Short mmCIF file of C-alpha atoms in Angstrom, two decimals:
data_model
loop_
_atom_site.label_atom_id
_atom_site.label_comp_id
_atom_site.label_asym_id
_atom_site.label_seq_id
_atom_site.Cartn_x
_atom_site.Cartn_y
_atom_site.Cartn_z
CA UNK A 87 127.45 88.15 80.27
CA UNK A 88 124.58 86.21 82.76
CA UNK A 89 121.09 87.43 83.01
CA UNK A 90 122.19 88.94 86.21
CA UNK A 91 123.96 91.04 84.66
CA UNK A 92 121.08 92.72 82.68
CA UNK A 93 118.82 92.57 85.38
CA UNK A 94 118.07 96.12 86.13
CA UNK A 95 117.64 97.24 82.48
CA UNK A 96 114.93 93.90 82.09
CA UNK A 97 113.08 95.46 85.13
CA UNK A 98 113.00 98.77 83.84
CA UNK A 99 110.83 98.17 80.53
CA UNK A 100 108.99 95.41 82.72
CA UNK A 101 107.88 98.45 85.21
CA UNK A 102 107.06 100.79 82.22
CA UNK A 103 105.01 97.59 80.08
CA UNK A 104 103.01 96.95 83.49
CA UNK A 105 102.62 99.73 85.74
CA UNK A 106 101.75 99.76 89.49
CA UNK A 107 97.77 100.24 89.71
CA UNK A 108 97.04 103.29 90.72
CA UNK A 109 96.61 102.66 95.33
CA UNK A 110 94.18 103.86 97.91
CA UNK A 111 93.71 105.22 101.69
CA UNK A 112 90.19 103.81 103.32
CA UNK A 113 89.50 104.73 106.35
CA UNK A 114 86.42 103.57 108.92
CA UNK A 115 84.69 107.53 110.16
CA UNK A 116 82.63 108.02 112.87
CA UNK A 117 80.02 110.18 111.75
CA UNK A 118 79.17 111.46 114.90
CA UNK A 119 82.18 113.13 115.28
CA UNK A 120 83.33 113.23 111.02
CA UNK A 121 86.96 111.91 112.88
CA UNK A 122 88.90 108.54 112.01
CA UNK A 123 88.18 105.73 113.65
CA UNK A 124 91.07 105.12 115.94
CA UNK A 125 92.90 102.10 117.51
CA UNK A 126 95.67 102.51 120.31
CA UNK A 127 95.08 106.29 119.24
CA UNK A 128 96.03 105.31 115.27
CA UNK A 129 93.50 105.84 112.75
CA UNK A 130 92.45 102.55 110.88
CA UNK A 131 93.27 103.07 106.86
CA UNK A 132 93.93 100.68 104.89
CA UNK A 133 95.92 100.69 101.87
CA UNK A 134 94.81 98.94 98.67
CA UNK A 135 94.07 98.38 94.86
CA UNK A 136 90.56 97.37 95.62
CA UNK A 137 89.31 100.59 97.67
CA UNK A 138 85.40 99.99 96.86
CA UNK A 139 85.72 96.66 98.17
CA UNK A 140 87.81 97.32 101.08
CA UNK A 141 85.07 99.62 102.16
CA UNK A 142 82.06 97.10 102.31
CA UNK A 143 84.80 95.22 103.80
CA UNK A 144 85.11 97.45 106.86
CA UNK A 145 81.43 97.90 106.78
CA UNK A 146 79.93 94.62 106.99
CA UNK A 147 78.38 94.05 109.76
CA UNK A 148 78.32 98.07 111.15
CA UNK A 149 75.84 100.64 111.39
CA UNK A 150 75.92 102.51 108.33
CA UNK A 151 73.75 105.61 110.41
CA UNK A 152 77.24 105.54 112.55
CA UNK A 153 79.64 104.23 110.21
CA UNK A 154 80.89 105.16 106.81
CA UNK A 155 83.92 105.09 105.04
CA UNK A 156 86.07 107.79 103.34
CA UNK A 157 88.38 106.79 99.83
CA UNK A 158 91.91 108.96 99.08
CA UNK A 159 93.75 108.04 96.25
CA UNK A 160 97.59 108.25 96.62
CA UNK A 161 100.56 109.15 94.77
CA UNK A 162 103.65 107.42 93.23
CA UNK A 163 104.97 108.13 97.23
CA UNK A 164 101.97 107.01 99.14
CA UNK A 165 101.03 110.55 99.83
CA UNK A 166 96.33 111.40 99.40
CA UNK A 167 96.27 113.26 96.44
#
């Protein structure tokens, strides 16, 4: 037998040993309206494993009196908890 025959079993064990890191959704919020910033009527939301670094990058060169960020943890299916 080749390794390809046992690939799914190997992948399953590897997944249990190294679980996926938690994912987060980071949004840029307009403080005046309290709503997410939109580009072409689509809310700006970034999916990341490093939410604080992403929030810091979103706020770079922005006025903190006008902008804020919101961080939401995602479940395994990608929905906000």
